[in-house]
Short mmCIF file of C-alpha atoms and ligand atoms in Angstrom, two decimals:
data_model
loop_
_atom_site.label_atom_id
_atom_site.label_comp_id
_atom_site.label_asym_id
_atom_site.label_seq_id
_atom_site.Cartn_x
_atom_site.Cartn_y
_atom_site.Cartn_z
CA UNK B 1081 12.87 -17.48 -13.53
CA UNK B 1082 11.57 -14.24 -12.13
CA UNK B 1083 11.49 -13.85 -8.38
CA UNK B 1084 8.06 -14.00 -6.81
CA UNK B 1085 7.01 -10.86 -5.05
CA UNK B 1086 3.92 -10.73 -2.86
CA UNK B 1087 2.36 -7.54 -1.63
CA UNK B 1088 -0.89 -6.89 0.17
CA UNK B 1089 -2.56 -3.50 0.12
CA UNK B 1090 -5.08 -2.45 2.68
CA UNK B 1091 -7.78 0.08 1.91
CA UNK B 1092 -7.28 2.90 4.38
CA UNK B 1093 -9.28 5.78 3.00
CA UNK B 1094 -9.03 8.38 0.31
CA UNK B 1095 -5.59 8.27 -1.30
CA UNK B 1096 -3.37 11.32 -1.25
CA UNK B 1097 -0.09 12.57 -2.68
CA UNK B 1098 1.77 11.04 0.27
CA UNK B 1099 0.51 7.55 -0.67
CA UNK B 1100 1.44 8.12 -4.29
CA UNK B 1101 4.99 9.43 -3.86
CA UNK B 1102 5.67 7.40 -0.71
CA UNK B 1103 4.52 4.00 -1.97
CA UNK B 1104 2.45 3.57 -5.13
CA UNK B 1105 4.98 5.11 -7.50
CA UNK B 1106 7.83 2.89 -6.28
CA UNK B 1107 5.60 -0.10 -6.63
CA UNK B 1108 4.81 0.68 -10.24
CA UNK B 1109 8.54 1.19 -10.92
CA UNK B 1110 9.26 -2.20 -9.36
CA UNK B 1111 6.69 -3.84 -11.59
CA UNK B 1112 8.19 -2.21 -14.66
CA UNK B 1113 11.73 -3.22 -13.67
CA UNK B 1114 10.94 -6.72 -14.94
CA UNK B 1115 12.94 -8.49 -12.21
CA UNK B 1116 9.89 -9.80 -10.35
CA UNK B 1117 6.65 -11.64 -10.93
CA UNK B 1118 4.42 -9.63 -8.59
CA UNK B 1119 1.31 -10.88 -6.82
CA UNK B 1120 -0.64 -7.94 -5.51
CA UNK B 1121 -3.83 -8.36 -3.59
CA UNK B 1122 -6.34 -6.30 -1.75
CA UNK B 1123 -6.01 -7.36 1.89
CA UNK B 1124 -9.71 -7.08 2.59
CA UNK B 1125 -9.80 -9.77 5.29
CA UNK B 1126 -7.14 -7.78 7.12
CA UNK B 1127 -9.14 -4.61 6.57
CA UNK B 1128 -12.22 -6.20 8.11
CA UNK B 1129 -10.50 -5.91 11.48
CA UNK B 1130 -11.14 -2.20 11.36
CA UNK B 1131 -13.62 -1.46 8.56
CA UNK B 1132 -16.89 -2.97 9.68
CA UNK B 1133 -19.34 -1.30 7.36
CA UNK B 1134 -20.53 -2.78 4.08
CA UNK B 1135 -20.66 0.40 2.00
CA UNK B 1136 -17.35 1.65 3.29
CA UNK B 1137 -15.64 -1.67 2.61
CA UNK B 1138 -17.01 -1.80 -0.93
CA UNK B 1139 -16.15 1.77 -1.80
CA UNK B 1140 -12.69 1.86 -0.27
CA UNK B 1141 -11.77 -1.47 -1.87
CA UNK B 1142 -12.99 -0.47 -5.30
CA UNK B 1143 -11.35 2.95 -5.12
CA UNK B 1144 -8.03 1.44 -4.09
CA UNK B 1145 -7.98 -0.97 -7.01
CA UNK B 1146 -8.94 1.85 -9.40
CA UNK B 1147 -6.17 4.01 -7.95
CA UNK B 1148 -3.51 1.34 -8.41
CA UNK B 1149 -4.63 0.60 -11.96
CA UNK B 1150 -4.83 4.31 -12.80
CA UNK B 1151 -1.36 4.86 -11.36
CA UNK B 1152 0.15 2.36 -13.76
CA UNK B 1153 -0.27 -1.04 -12.18
CA UNK B 1154 -0.48 -3.33 -15.20
CA UNK B 1155 -2.70 -6.38 -14.89
CA UNK B 1156 -0.66 -8.10 -17.60
CA UNK B 1157 2.45 -7.92 -15.48
CA UNK B 1158 0.87 -8.25 -12.07
CA UNK B 1159 -1.46 -10.89 -10.71
CA UNK B 1160 -4.05 -8.70 -9.05
CA UNK B 1161 -6.81 -10.15 -6.87
CA UNK B 1162 -8.85 -9.82 -3.74
CA UNK B 1163 -7.82 -11.88 -0.74
CA UNK B 1164 -11.47 -12.54 0.14
CA UNK B 1165 -12.09 -14.33 -3.17
CA UNK B 1166 -9.54 -17.01 -2.32
CA UNK B 1167 -10.73 -19.12 0.63
CA UNK B 1168 -7.37 -20.89 0.54
CA UNK B 1169 -5.89 -17.93 2.43
CA UNK B 1170 -8.14 -18.44 5.44
CA UNK B 1171 -7.88 -22.21 5.17
CA UNK B 1172 -4.12 -22.06 5.40
CA UNK B 1173 -4.37 -19.54 8.23
CA UNK B 1174 -6.30 -22.10 10.24
CA UNK B 1175 -3.65 -24.75 9.73
CA UNK B 1176 -0.94 -22.27 10.71
CA UNK B 1177 -2.97 -21.31 13.78
CA UNK B 1178 -2.33 -24.77 15.15
CA UNK B 1179 1.43 -24.22 14.91
CA UNK B 1180 1.75 -20.93 16.76
CA UNK B 1181 1.21 -20.10 20.39
CA UNK B 1182 -0.44 -17.18 22.12
CA UNK B 1183 2.74 -15.85 23.77
CA UNK B 1184 4.45 -15.91 20.38
CA UNK B 1185 1.66 -13.86 18.78
CA UNK B 1186 1.71 -11.49 21.73
CA UNK B 1187 5.20 -10.46 20.67
CA UNK B 1188 3.86 -8.78 17.51
CA UNK B 1189 4.33 -4.99 17.62
CA UNK B 1190 0.86 -4.35 16.27
CA UNK B 1191 -0.65 -6.34 19.12
CA UNK B 1192 1.61 -4.72 21.72
CA UNK B 1193 0.78 -1.23 20.45
CA UNK B 1194 -2.94 -1.89 20.55
CA UNK B 1195 -2.62 -3.31 24.03
CA UNK B 1196 -0.54 -0.39 25.24
CA UNK B 1197 -3.35 1.90 24.10
CA UNK B 1198 -5.79 -0.20 26.10
CA UNK B 1199 -7.72 -0.99 22.93
CA UNK B 1200 -10.07 -3.90 22.77
CA UNK B 1201 -8.38 -6.35 20.42
CA UNK B 1202 -10.42 -8.68 18.25
CA UNK B 1203 -9.09 -12.13 17.42
CA UNK B 1204 -8.65 -11.10 13.77
CA UNK B 1205 -6.23 -8.40 14.85
CA UNK B 1206 -4.45 -10.79 17.18
CA UNK B 1207 -4.15 -13.32 14.36
CA UNK B 1208 -3.14 -10.70 11.77
CA UNK B 1209 0.44 -11.99 11.37
CA UNK B 1210 -0.78 -15.56 10.73
CA UNK B 1211 -3.14 -14.55 7.94
CA UNK B 1212 -0.34 -12.43 6.52
CA UNK B 1213 1.99 -15.45 6.64
CA UNK B 1214 -0.60 -17.45 4.69
CA UNK B 1215 -0.85 -14.64 2.09
CA UNK B 1216 2.89 -14.74 1.59
CA UNK B 1217 3.76 -18.44 1.90
CA UNK B 1218 0.91 -19.57 -0.35
CA UNK B 1219 2.73 -18.31 -3.44
CA UNK B 1220 6.31 -19.20 -2.48
CA UNK B 1221 7.22 -15.53 -2.25
CA UNK B 1222 10.90 -14.69 -2.47
CA UNK B 1223 10.42 -11.04 -1.66
CA UNK B 1224 7.86 -9.05 0.30
CA UNK B 1225 8.10 -5.28 -0.05
CA UNK B 1226 6.90 -3.72 3.20
CA UNK B 1227 7.21 -0.61 5.29
CA UNK B 1228 9.47 -0.73 8.35
CA UNK B 1229 6.43 -1.37 10.54
CA UNK B 1230 5.67 -4.64 8.72
CA UNK B 1231 9.16 -6.14 8.87
CA UNK B 1232 8.36 -8.19 11.93
CA UNK B 1233 5.38 -9.74 10.19
CA UNK B 1234 7.62 -11.09 7.43
CA UNK B 1235 10.00 -12.50 10.06
CA UNK B 1236 7.03 -14.21 11.62
CA UNK B 1237 6.05 -15.66 8.24
CA UNK B 1238 9.56 -17.13 7.97
CA UNK B 1239 9.22 -18.71 11.39
CA UNK B 1240 5.86 -20.20 10.48
CA UNK B 1241 7.31 -21.64 7.24
CA UNK B 1242 10.10 -23.25 9.24
CA UNK B 1243 7.74 -24.61 11.85
CA UNK B 1244 5.46 -26.16 9.24
CA UNK B 1245 8.35 -27.67 7.29
CA UNK B 1246 9.84 -29.20 10.46
CA UNK B 1247 6.54 -30.52 11.69
CA UNK B 1248 4.96 -31.87 8.51
CA UNK B 1249 7.60 -31.79 5.77
CA UNK B 1250 8.84 -29.30 3.19
CA UNK B 1251 6.08 -27.19 1.72
CA UNK B 1252 7.08 -23.56 2.18
CA UNK B 1253 9.83 -21.26 1.11
CA UNK B 1254 11.24 -18.71 3.56
CA UNK B 1255 10.53 -15.22 2.21
CA UNK B 1256 12.66 -12.11 2.63
CA UNK B 1257 11.40 -8.63 3.30
CA UNK B 1258 12.36 -5.73 1.11
CA UNK B 1259 12.09 -2.76 3.39
CA UNK B 1260 11.07 0.22 1.37
CA UNK B 1261 13.21 3.22 2.09
CA UNK B 1262 11.01 6.26 2.44
CA UNK B 1263 12.07 7.57 -0.93
CA UNK B 1264 9.99 10.63 -0.51
CA UNK B 1265 8.66 11.95 2.75
CA UNK B 1266 5.86 14.08 1.50
CA UNK B 1267 4.97 16.99 3.76
CA UNK B 1268 1.31 17.67 4.36
CA UNK B 1269 -0.25 21.11 4.08
CA UNK B 1270 0.69 21.81 7.71
CA UNK B 1271 4.31 20.68 7.27
CA UNK B 1272 3.97 17.43 9.21
CA UNK B 1273 4.24 14.18 7.26
CA UNK B 1274 1.23 13.90 4.94
CA UNK B 1275 -1.18 11.50 6.57
CA UNK B 1276 -4.90 10.94 6.66
CA UNK B 1277 -4.82 10.93 10.44
CA UNK B 1278 -3.33 14.46 10.52
CA UNK B 1279 -6.00 15.73 8.13
CA UNK B 1280 -3.30 17.52 6.15
CA UNK B 1281 -3.57 15.78 2.79
CA UNK B 1282 -3.82 16.77 -0.84
CA UNK B 1283 -6.18 14.19 -2.36
CA UNK B 1284 -4.78 12.22 -5.28
CA UNK B 1285 -7.92 11.91 -7.34
CA UNK B 1286 -9.94 14.71 -5.84
CA UNK B 1287 -11.84 17.26 -7.90
CA UNK B 1288 -10.04 20.41 -9.00
CA UNK B 1289 -11.90 22.31 -6.27
CA UNK B 1290 -10.77 19.90 -3.55
CA UNK B 1291 -7.17 19.98 -4.68
CA UNK B 1292 -7.25 23.75 -4.92
CA UNK B 1293 -8.69 24.09 -1.44
CA UNK B 1294 -5.94 21.88 0.02
CA UNK B 1295 -3.13 23.66 -1.81
CA UNK B 1296 -4.38 27.14 -0.94
CA UNK B 1297 -4.44 25.99 2.69
CA UNK B 1298 -0.73 25.13 2.79
CA UNK B 1299 0.92 26.81 5.75
CA UNK B 1300 3.35 29.64 5.00
CA UNK B 1301 5.03 32.30 7.09
CA UNK B 1302 4.45 36.04 6.80
CA UNK B 1303 7.25 36.91 4.37
CA UNK B 1304 6.34 39.25 1.52
CA UNK B 1305 6.77 38.37 -2.16
CA UNK B 1306 9.94 40.48 -2.45
CA UNK B 1307 11.60 38.88 0.61
CA UNK B 1308 14.21 36.18 0.15
CA UNK B 1309 13.02 32.77 1.34
CA UNK B 1310 14.82 29.54 2.01
CA UNK B 1311 13.16 26.98 -0.32
CA UNK B 1312 13.97 24.14 2.08
CA UNK B 1313 11.59 25.77 4.55
CA UNK B 1314 8.80 26.39 2.05
CA UNK B 1315 6.27 23.55 2.11
CA UNK B 1316 4.81 24.55 -1.25
CA UNK B 1317 8.25 24.10 -2.83
CA UNK B 1318 8.86 20.78 -1.07
CA UNK B 1319 5.72 19.36 -2.62
CA UNK B 1320 6.30 21.04 -5.99
CA UNK B 1321 9.75 19.42 -6.23
CA UNK B 1322 8.18 15.95 -6.40
CA UNK B 1323 6.43 16.74 -9.67
CA UNK B 1324 8.27 19.63 -11.30
CA UNK B 1325 10.70 19.26 -14.18
CA UNK B 1326 14.24 20.38 -13.42
CA UNK B 1327 13.60 23.69 -15.19
CA UNK B 1328 10.40 24.34 -13.28
CA UNK B 1329 12.03 23.44 -9.99
CA UNK B 1330 14.94 25.80 -10.60
CA UNK B 1331 12.59 28.62 -11.55
CA UNK B 1332 10.64 28.33 -8.31
CA UNK B 1333 13.81 27.95 -6.28
CA UNK B 1334 15.20 31.12 -7.83
CA UNK B 1335 11.98 33.08 -7.37
CA UNK B 1336 11.84 32.18 -3.69
CA UNK B 1337 15.53 32.75 -2.94
CA UNK B 1338 15.88 35.98 -4.81
CA UNK B 1339 12.47 37.32 -3.93
CA UNK B 1340 9.87 38.08 -6.54
CA UNK B 1341 7.86 34.95 -6.04
CA UNK B 1342 5.24 35.23 -3.32
CA UNK B 1343 3.52 32.32 -1.64
CA UNK B 1344 0.32 33.00 -3.56
CA UNK B 1345 2.14 32.66 -6.90
CA UNK B 1346 3.95 29.56 -5.72
CA UNK B 1347 0.66 27.97 -4.71
CA UNK B 1348 -0.92 28.77 -8.04
CA UNK B 1349 2.02 27.17 -9.81
CA UNK B 1350 1.82 24.12 -7.53
CA UNK B 1351 -1.88 23.77 -8.33
CA UNK B 1352 -1.24 24.00 -12.06
CA UNK B 1353 1.52 21.42 -11.85
CA UNK B 1354 -0.45 19.01 -9.65
CA UNK B 1355 -3.41 19.05 -12.02
CA UNK B 1356 -1.14 18.62 -15.03
CA UNK B 1357 0.94 15.84 -13.45
CA UNK B 1358 -2.01 13.74 -12.39
CA UNK B 1359 -4.30 14.52 -15.35
CA UNK B 1360 -3.61 11.29 -17.28
CA UNK B 1361 -4.04 9.18 -14.13
CA UNK B 1362 -7.16 11.05 -13.10
CA UNK B 1363 -8.63 10.42 -16.54
CA UNK B 1364 -7.99 6.69 -16.18
CA UNK B 1365 -9.29 6.72 -12.63
CA UNK B 1366 -12.54 8.40 -13.64
CA UNK B 1367 -12.98 5.98 -16.54
CA UNK B 1368 -12.46 2.97 -14.25
CA UNK B 1369 -14.87 4.40 -11.70
CA UNK B 1370 -17.50 4.43 -14.42
CA UNK B 1371 -16.69 0.92 -15.54
CA UNK B 1372 -16.82 -1.40 -12.53
CA UNK B 1373 -17.37 -4.41 -14.83
CA UNK B 1374 -13.93 -3.86 -16.28
CA UNK B 1375 -12.33 -3.53 -12.86
CA UNK B 1376 -14.01 -6.67 -11.57
CA UNK B 1377 -13.08 -8.61 -14.68
CA UNK B 1378 -9.41 -7.68 -14.16
CA UNK B 1379 -9.70 -8.93 -10.59
CA UNK B 1380 -11.38 -12.10 -11.80
CA UNK B 1381 -8.50 -12.77 -14.17
CA UNK B 1382 -5.97 -12.31 -11.38
CA UNK B 1383 -8.04 -14.47 -9.07
CA UNK B 1384 -7.94 -17.31 -11.62
CA UNK B 1385 -4.16 -17.17 -11.88
CA UNK B 1386 -3.71 -17.00 -8.11
CA UNK B 1387 -6.25 -19.75 -7.56
CA UNK B 1388 -4.28 -22.26 -9.64
CA UNK B 1389 -1.26 -21.79 -7.40
CA UNK B 1390 -3.23 -21.64 -4.17
CA UNK B 1391 -5.07 -24.86 -5.00
CA UNK B 1392 -1.94 -26.77 -5.73
CA UNK B 1393 -0.27 -25.48 -2.57
CA UNK B 1394 -3.28 -26.48 -0.47
CA UNK B 1395 -3.32 -29.92 -2.04
CA UNK B 1396 0.25 -30.43 -0.94
CA UNK B 1397 -0.43 -29.05 2.53
CA UNK B 1398 -3.45 -31.31 2.98
CA UNK B 1399 -1.43 -34.31 1.99
CA UNK B 1400 1.31 -33.41 4.43
CA UNK B 1401 -0.99 -32.91 7.39
CA UNK B 1402 -2.87 -36.12 6.67
CA UNK B 1403 -6.17 -34.84 5.30
CA UNK B 1404 -5.72 -36.49 1.92
N1 LIG X 2930 -0.04 -5.81 6.69
C1 LIG X 2930 0.17 -5.14 5.45
C2 LIG X 2930 0.03 -3.63 5.66
O1 LIG X 2930 -0.58 -3.21 6.62
C3 LIG X 2930 -0.81 -5.61 4.41
C4 LIG X 2930 -0.61 -7.05 4.08
C5 LIG X 2930 -1.46 -8.08 4.35
C6 LIG X 2930 0.51 -7.59 3.41
N2 LIG X 2930 -0.94 -9.24 3.89
C7 LIG X 2930 0.26 -8.99 3.31
C8 LIG X 2930 1.69 -7.07 2.89
C9 LIG X 2930 1.18 -9.84 2.70
C10 LIG X 2930 2.60 -7.91 2.27
C11 LIG X 2930 2.34 -9.29 2.19
O2 LIG X 2930 0.51 -2.87 4.87
#
């Protein structure tokens, strides 16, 4: 039997090369590895803690699903659905809420960080780890691939599973986290890590004009074309490397080291390569954008598969707590 993998994705804004090479690509590789039965869902209830605008929620959610599908997520191999279409997630959250205490939830890093920044914290944010535990435990996940910052949430899910099992009887499996190594730290156009919050991104499915504008804005120093440059210090090259074939990479490396390749030429080559590399995905993305019925029918299919499992888990839970 394949191991069950559960992963939630939160819409955060326009996707960029950093999201693709830092996360999406590995995810697609994992799916294709065949070792896991992945459940992937849009964590829209989690997103509601911060996105409180109808149009924004709709657009960001739809775009994210299109981006994952365009990047190679295969709805035959992956059960893909929206958290908000399965009320079982919030139902189970409520039951778990009765098993955890406030001081225990106050230990969550996300809560502590928000508090340290003197932010006003809504109950949804406070309860974030409990909803996440429900997402994971519902499907008997073996493995949860997460970033380092989410490791604690998976530990908390394990504790909740244990607490439920001790209190009411065996219903949940203890999941393990798979902490994703940052395979590729993608530098942004200013050299810091590429991130929406630094406004230094190259958009993944932007128009040619948008991508060009970002690439032409990549920071360089004042060396002339004929000067020798250290490729490790050239941001254009660092980004190019992620997409270039070995031959292309060596050619740019040589041109920079030996002189002869100026930053303008390097940027032009990076632009050409970026457009070429993402062309097939962009084509799929644009087609999906024009065909929301198809996207929603894929989600519907995933929802049906997830629902069967969620219903049977909730039946068991309700029996154990004495509702049935
Ligand atoms: N908290 C995760 C993030 O910010 C998203 C998420 C919600 C999730 N529920 C999950 C991830 C369940 C894995 C499993 O990235």
